[in-house]
Coordinates of C-alpha atoms in Angstrom, one line a residue:
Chain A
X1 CA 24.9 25.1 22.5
X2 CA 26.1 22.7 20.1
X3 CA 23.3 21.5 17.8
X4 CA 24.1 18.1 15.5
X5 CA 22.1 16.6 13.2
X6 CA 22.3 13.1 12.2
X7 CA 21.0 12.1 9.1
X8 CA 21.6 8.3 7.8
X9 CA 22.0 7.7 4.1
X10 CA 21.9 5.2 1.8
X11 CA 22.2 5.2 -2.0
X12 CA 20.8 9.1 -1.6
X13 CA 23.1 10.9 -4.3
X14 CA 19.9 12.2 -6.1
X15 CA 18.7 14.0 -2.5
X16 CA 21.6 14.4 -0.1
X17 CA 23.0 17.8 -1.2
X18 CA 19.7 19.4 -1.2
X19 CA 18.8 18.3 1.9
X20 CA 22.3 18.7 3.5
X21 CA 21.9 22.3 2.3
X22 CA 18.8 23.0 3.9
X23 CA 19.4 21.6 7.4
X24 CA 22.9 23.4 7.6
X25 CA 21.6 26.5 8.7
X26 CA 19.3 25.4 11.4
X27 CA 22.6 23.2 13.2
X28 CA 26.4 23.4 14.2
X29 CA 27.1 20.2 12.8
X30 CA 25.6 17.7 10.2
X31 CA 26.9 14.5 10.4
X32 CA 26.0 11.9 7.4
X33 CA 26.2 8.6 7.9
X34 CA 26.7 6.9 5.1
X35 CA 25.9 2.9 5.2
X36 CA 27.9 1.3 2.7
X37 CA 26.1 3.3 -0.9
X38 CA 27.1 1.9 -4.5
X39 CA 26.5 5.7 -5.5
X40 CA 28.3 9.4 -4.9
X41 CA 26.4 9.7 -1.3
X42 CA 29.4 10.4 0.6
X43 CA 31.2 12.6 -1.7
X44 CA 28.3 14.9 -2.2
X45 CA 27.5 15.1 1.5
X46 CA 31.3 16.0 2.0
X47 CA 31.0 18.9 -0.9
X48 CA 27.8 20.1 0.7
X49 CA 29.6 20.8 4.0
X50 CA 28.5 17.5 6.0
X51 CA 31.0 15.6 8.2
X52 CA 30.8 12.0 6.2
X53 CA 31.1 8.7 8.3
X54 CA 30.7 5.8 6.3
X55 CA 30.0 2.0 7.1
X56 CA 32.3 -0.3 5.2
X57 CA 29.3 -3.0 4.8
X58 CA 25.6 -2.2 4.9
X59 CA 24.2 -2.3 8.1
X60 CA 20.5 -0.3 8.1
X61 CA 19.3 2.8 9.2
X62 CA 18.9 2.1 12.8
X63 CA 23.0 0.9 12.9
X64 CA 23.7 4.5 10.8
X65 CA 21.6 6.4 13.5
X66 CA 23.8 5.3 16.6
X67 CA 26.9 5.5 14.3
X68 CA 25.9 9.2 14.4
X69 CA 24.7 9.8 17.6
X70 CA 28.2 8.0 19.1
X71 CA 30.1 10.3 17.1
X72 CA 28.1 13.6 17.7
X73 CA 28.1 12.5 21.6
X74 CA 32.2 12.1 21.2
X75 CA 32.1 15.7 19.6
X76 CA 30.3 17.4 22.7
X77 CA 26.8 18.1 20.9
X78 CA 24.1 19.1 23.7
X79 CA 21.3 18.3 21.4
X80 CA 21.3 15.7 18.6
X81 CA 18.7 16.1 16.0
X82 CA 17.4 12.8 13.9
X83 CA 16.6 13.7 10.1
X84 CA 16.0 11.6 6.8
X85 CA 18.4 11.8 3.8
X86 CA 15.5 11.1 1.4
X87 CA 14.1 14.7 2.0
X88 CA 11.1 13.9 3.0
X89 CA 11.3 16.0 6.4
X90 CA 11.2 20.3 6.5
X91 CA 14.5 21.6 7.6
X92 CA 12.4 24.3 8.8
X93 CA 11.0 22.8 11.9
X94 CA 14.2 21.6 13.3
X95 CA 14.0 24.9 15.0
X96 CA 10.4 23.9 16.5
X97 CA 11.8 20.1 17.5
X98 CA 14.6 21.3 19.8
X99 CA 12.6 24.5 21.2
X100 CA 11.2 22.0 23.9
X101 CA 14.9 21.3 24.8
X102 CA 16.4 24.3 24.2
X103 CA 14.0 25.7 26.9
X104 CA 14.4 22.8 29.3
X105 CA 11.2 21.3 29.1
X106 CA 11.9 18.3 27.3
X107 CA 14.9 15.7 27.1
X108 CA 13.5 14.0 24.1
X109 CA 11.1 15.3 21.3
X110 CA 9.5 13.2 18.3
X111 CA 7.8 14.6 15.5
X112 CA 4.2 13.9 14.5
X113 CA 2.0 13.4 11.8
X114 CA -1.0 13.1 14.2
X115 CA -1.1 16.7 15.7
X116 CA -2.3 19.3 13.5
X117 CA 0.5 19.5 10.4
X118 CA -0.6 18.2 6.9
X119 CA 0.8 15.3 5.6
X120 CA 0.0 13.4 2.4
X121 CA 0.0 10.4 4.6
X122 CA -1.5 7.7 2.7
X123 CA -5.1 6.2 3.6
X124 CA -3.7 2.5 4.3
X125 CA -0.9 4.1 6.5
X126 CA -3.0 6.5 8.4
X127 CA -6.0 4.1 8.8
X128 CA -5.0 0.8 8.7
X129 CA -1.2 0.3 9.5
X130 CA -0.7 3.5 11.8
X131 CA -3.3 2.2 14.3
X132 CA -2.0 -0.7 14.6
X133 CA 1.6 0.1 15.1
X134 CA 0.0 2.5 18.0
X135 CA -1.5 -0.5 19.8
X136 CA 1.7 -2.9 19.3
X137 CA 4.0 0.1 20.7
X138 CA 1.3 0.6 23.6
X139 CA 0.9 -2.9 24.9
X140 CA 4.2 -4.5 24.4
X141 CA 6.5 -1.6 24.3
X142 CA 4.9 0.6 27.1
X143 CA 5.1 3.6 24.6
X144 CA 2.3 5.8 25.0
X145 CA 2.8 8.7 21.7
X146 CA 0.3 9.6 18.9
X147 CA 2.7 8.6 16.1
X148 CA 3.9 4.9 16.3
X149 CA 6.8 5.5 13.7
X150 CA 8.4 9.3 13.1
X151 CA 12.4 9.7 12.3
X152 CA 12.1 13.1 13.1
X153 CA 13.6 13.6 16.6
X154 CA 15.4 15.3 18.7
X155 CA 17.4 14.9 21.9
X156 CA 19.6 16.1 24.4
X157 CA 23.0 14.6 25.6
X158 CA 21.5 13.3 28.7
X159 CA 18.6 10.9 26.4
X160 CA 21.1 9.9 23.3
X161 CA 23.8 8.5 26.4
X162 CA 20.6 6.6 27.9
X163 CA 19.0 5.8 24.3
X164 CA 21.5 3.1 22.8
X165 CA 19.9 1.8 19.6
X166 CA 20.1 -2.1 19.2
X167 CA 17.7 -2.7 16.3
X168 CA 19.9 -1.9 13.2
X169 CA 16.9 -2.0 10.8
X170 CA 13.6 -0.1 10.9
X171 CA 12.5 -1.3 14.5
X172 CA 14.8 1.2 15.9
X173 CA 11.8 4.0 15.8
X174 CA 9.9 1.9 18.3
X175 CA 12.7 0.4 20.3
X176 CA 14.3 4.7 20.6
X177 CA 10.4 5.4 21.7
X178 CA 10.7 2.7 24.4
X179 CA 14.2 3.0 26.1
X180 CA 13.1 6.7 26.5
X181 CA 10.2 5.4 28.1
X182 CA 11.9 3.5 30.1
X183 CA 14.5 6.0 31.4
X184 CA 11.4 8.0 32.5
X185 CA 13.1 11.1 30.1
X186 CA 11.1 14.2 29.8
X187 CA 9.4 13.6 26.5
X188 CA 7.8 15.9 24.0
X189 CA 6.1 15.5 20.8
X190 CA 5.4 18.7 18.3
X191 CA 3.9 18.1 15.0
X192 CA 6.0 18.3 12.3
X193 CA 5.0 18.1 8.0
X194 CA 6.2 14.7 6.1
X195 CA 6.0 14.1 2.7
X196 CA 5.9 10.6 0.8
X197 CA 7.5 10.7 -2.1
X198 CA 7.1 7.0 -1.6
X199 CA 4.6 4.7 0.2
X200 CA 7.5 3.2 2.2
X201 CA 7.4 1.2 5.4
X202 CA 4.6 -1.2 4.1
X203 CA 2.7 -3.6 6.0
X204 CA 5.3 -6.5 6.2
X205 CA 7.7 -4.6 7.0
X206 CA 5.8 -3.5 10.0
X207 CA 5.2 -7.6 10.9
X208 CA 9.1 -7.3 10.2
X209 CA 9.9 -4.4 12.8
X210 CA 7.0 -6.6 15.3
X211 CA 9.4 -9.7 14.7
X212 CA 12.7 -7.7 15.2
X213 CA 11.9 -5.9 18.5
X214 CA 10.8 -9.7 20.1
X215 CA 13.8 -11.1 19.1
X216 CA 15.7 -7.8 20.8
X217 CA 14.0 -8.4 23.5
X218 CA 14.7 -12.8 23.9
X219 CA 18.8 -11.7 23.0
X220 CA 19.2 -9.2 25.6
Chain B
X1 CA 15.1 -55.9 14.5
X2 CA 16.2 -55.6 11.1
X3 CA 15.1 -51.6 11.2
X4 CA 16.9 -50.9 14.5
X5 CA 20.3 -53.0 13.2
X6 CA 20.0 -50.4 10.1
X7 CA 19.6 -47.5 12.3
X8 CA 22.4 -48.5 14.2
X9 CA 24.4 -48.9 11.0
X10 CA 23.7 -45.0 10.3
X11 CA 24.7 -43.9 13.6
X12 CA 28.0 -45.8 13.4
X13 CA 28.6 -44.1 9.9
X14 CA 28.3 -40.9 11.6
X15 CA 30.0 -41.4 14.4
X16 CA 33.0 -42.6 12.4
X17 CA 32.0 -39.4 10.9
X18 CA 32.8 -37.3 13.5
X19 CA 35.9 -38.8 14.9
X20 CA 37.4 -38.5 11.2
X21 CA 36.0 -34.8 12.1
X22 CA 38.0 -34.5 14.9
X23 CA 41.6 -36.1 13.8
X24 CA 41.2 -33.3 11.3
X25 CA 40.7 -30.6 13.6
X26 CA 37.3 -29.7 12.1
X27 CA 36.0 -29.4 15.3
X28 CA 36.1 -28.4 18.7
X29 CA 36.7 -31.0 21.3
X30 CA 33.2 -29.3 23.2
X31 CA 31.6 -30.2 20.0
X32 CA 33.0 -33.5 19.3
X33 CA 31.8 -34.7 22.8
X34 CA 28.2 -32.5 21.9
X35 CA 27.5 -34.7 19.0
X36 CA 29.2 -38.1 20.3
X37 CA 26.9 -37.6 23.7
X38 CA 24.3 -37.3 21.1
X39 CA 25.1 -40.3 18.9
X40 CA 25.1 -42.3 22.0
X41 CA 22.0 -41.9 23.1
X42 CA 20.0 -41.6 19.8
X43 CA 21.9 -45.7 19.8
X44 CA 20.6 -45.8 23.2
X45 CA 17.3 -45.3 22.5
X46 CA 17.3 -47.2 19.9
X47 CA 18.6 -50.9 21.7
X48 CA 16.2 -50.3 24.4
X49 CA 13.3 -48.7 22.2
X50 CA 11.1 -51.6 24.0
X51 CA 11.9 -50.3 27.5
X52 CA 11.0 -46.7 25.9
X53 CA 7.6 -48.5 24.8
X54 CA 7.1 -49.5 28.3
X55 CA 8.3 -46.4 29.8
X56 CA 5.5 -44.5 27.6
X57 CA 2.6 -46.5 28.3
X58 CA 3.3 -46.1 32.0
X59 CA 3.0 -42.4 31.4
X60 CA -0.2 -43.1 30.0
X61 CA 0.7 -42.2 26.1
X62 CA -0.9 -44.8 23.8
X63 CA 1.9 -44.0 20.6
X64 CA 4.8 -46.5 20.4
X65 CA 8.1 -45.7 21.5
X66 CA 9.3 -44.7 18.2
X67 CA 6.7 -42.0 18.0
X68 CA 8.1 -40.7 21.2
X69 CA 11.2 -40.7 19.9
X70 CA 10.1 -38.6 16.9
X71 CA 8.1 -35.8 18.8
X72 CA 11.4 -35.2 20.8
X73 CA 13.3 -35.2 17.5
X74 CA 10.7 -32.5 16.4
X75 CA 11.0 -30.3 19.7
X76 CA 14.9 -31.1 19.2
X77 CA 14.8 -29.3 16.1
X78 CA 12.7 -26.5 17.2
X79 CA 15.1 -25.8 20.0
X80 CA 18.5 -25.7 17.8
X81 CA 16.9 -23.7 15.0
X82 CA 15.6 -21.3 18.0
X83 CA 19.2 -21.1 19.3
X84 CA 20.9 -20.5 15.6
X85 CA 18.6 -17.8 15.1
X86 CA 19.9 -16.5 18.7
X87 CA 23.4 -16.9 17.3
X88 CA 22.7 -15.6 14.0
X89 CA 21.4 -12.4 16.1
X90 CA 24.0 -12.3 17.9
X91 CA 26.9 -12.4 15.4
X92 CA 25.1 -9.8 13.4
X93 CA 25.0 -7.6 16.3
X94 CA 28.7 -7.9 16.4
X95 CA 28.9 -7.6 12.7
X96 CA 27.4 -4.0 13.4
X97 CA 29.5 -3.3 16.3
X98 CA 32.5 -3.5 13.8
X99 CA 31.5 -1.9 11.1
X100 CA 30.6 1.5 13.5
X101 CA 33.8 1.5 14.7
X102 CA 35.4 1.0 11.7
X103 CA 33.4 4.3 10.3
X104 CA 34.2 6.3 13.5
X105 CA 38.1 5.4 13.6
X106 CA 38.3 6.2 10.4
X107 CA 36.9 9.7 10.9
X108 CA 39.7 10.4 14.1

């Protein structure tokens, strides 16, 4: 069973051979996608044994993800496995994120910071923004999951051909959440470790994702 | 009268405008006839803006006919900003489209 692993990168020459190195063992292929960096991303991926695709202008993380996913699917993977180039994911649980597939159960799996596994999540996140995100997902997406925004998945050839991702930006958690959803795909969730090296997605850029996946939905 | 002749002086300018526009292949004839359709009746309006008065108070609003004229102008505005931001999404979407395939050709 063919096993890739997609991991979009951008500007991540101070992480991306460390975390290309410890995802390699747990996949058959690691495909980085590199979207448009001004620093050595794609040439240390390459050296660290990753396939390297690379987006002549920048296009965000969502656009990098179906990049990857389009080329994986043209490269007969059976599961595709999501993962962040800023290392902020454990390698280690790849192996529990596909189990669910491996063993038929599941077409789709997210990670979760809401099930069990530590994470240094910060307060404003985990009380505040988090919530919210759950009930936005719930009532206008239909998406009924314990963690609103995880880039930790995984999926098998049947979901990535149904799941096309449209939002090129951030909104593309939610929107990958819904279309599975919506294609009524067996979905699992496992809880998985994150670590913030950063406080990241903050609140306006959670009114930005809100904004993005109306206007998704008005274009279609 | 002297405010409607000035208005009407504008529109003419642009109108002139937009036919110097289109000897000069700036535009699209779609376009041309878009804006010239417009020009036409924003002068419209503006001759029989006492006949717009009337036509108003029949519908029961107490504003003048100019103020008509402006609220439509608003919701005009709305409309095409609504639509460039549809375009704008849309070309981006595109923009995206290329630049993926670009990646995975290159990688064949």
């Amino acid at each position: 069973m063919k096993i890739s692993c997609v991991i979009p990168a951008w500007n991540e020459a101070k992480n991306i051979s460390r975390v290309v190195g410890e995802v390699r063992p747990y996949v058959s292929e690691l495909i980085v996608v590199d979207d448009c960096s001004d620093d050595e991303t794609s040439a240390l991926a390459r050296t660290a044994g990753a396939t390297v695709l690379r987006h002549p202008i920048n296009r965000g993380q969502g656009a990098a993800l179906q990049t990857g996913d389009e080329y994986a699917l043209r490269n007969d993977a059976d599961i595709i496995v999501h993962f962040d180039g800023d290392g902020q994911f454990l390698a280690t649980e790849i192996n529990d994120l596909i189990a669910p597939i491996m063993s038929g159960q599941a077409d789709i799996v997210f990670g979760s910071r809401f099930l069990g596994k530590a994470s240094n999540l910060p307060a404003l996140k985990k009380y505040l923004i988090m919530p919210l995100a759950r009930i936005f997902n719930r009532i206008f997406m239909g998406i009924k999951l314990r963690d609103p925004q995880n880039g930790f998945r995984a999926m098998n050839r049947q979901a990535a051909t149904a799941i096309t991702i449209e939002n090129r930006a951030m909104a593309h958690n939610s929107e990958i959440q819904a279309k599975a959803f919506r294609a009524k795909l067996r979905i699992a969730e496992v809880p998985v470790t994150v670590t913030y090296h950063e406080f990241g997605q903050k609140f306006s850029g959670g009114l930005k994702i809100a904004s993005d996946l109306l206007i998704h939905k008005i274009i279609k | 009268m002297l405010q409607q002749i000035i208005a009407l002086v504008i529109i003419l300018f642009f109108v002139f405008r937009l036919f110097g526009q289109k000897m000069k292949h700036k535009i699209s004839g779609n376009e041309f006839g878009l804006w010239l359709g417009f020009w036409i009746i924003a002068a419209a309006a503006i001759i029989f803006i006492k006949d717009i008065d009337r036509l108003v108070k029949s519908f029961g609003f107490s504003g003048a006919g100019i103020n008509f004229l402006i609220y439509l102008a608003v919701l005009a505005l709305f409309y095409l900003i609504f639509r460039l931001r549809l375009d704008l999404a849309k070309m981006d979407k595109n923009l995206t489209e290329l630049a993926r395939q670009n990646a995975l050709n290159d990688k064949k």
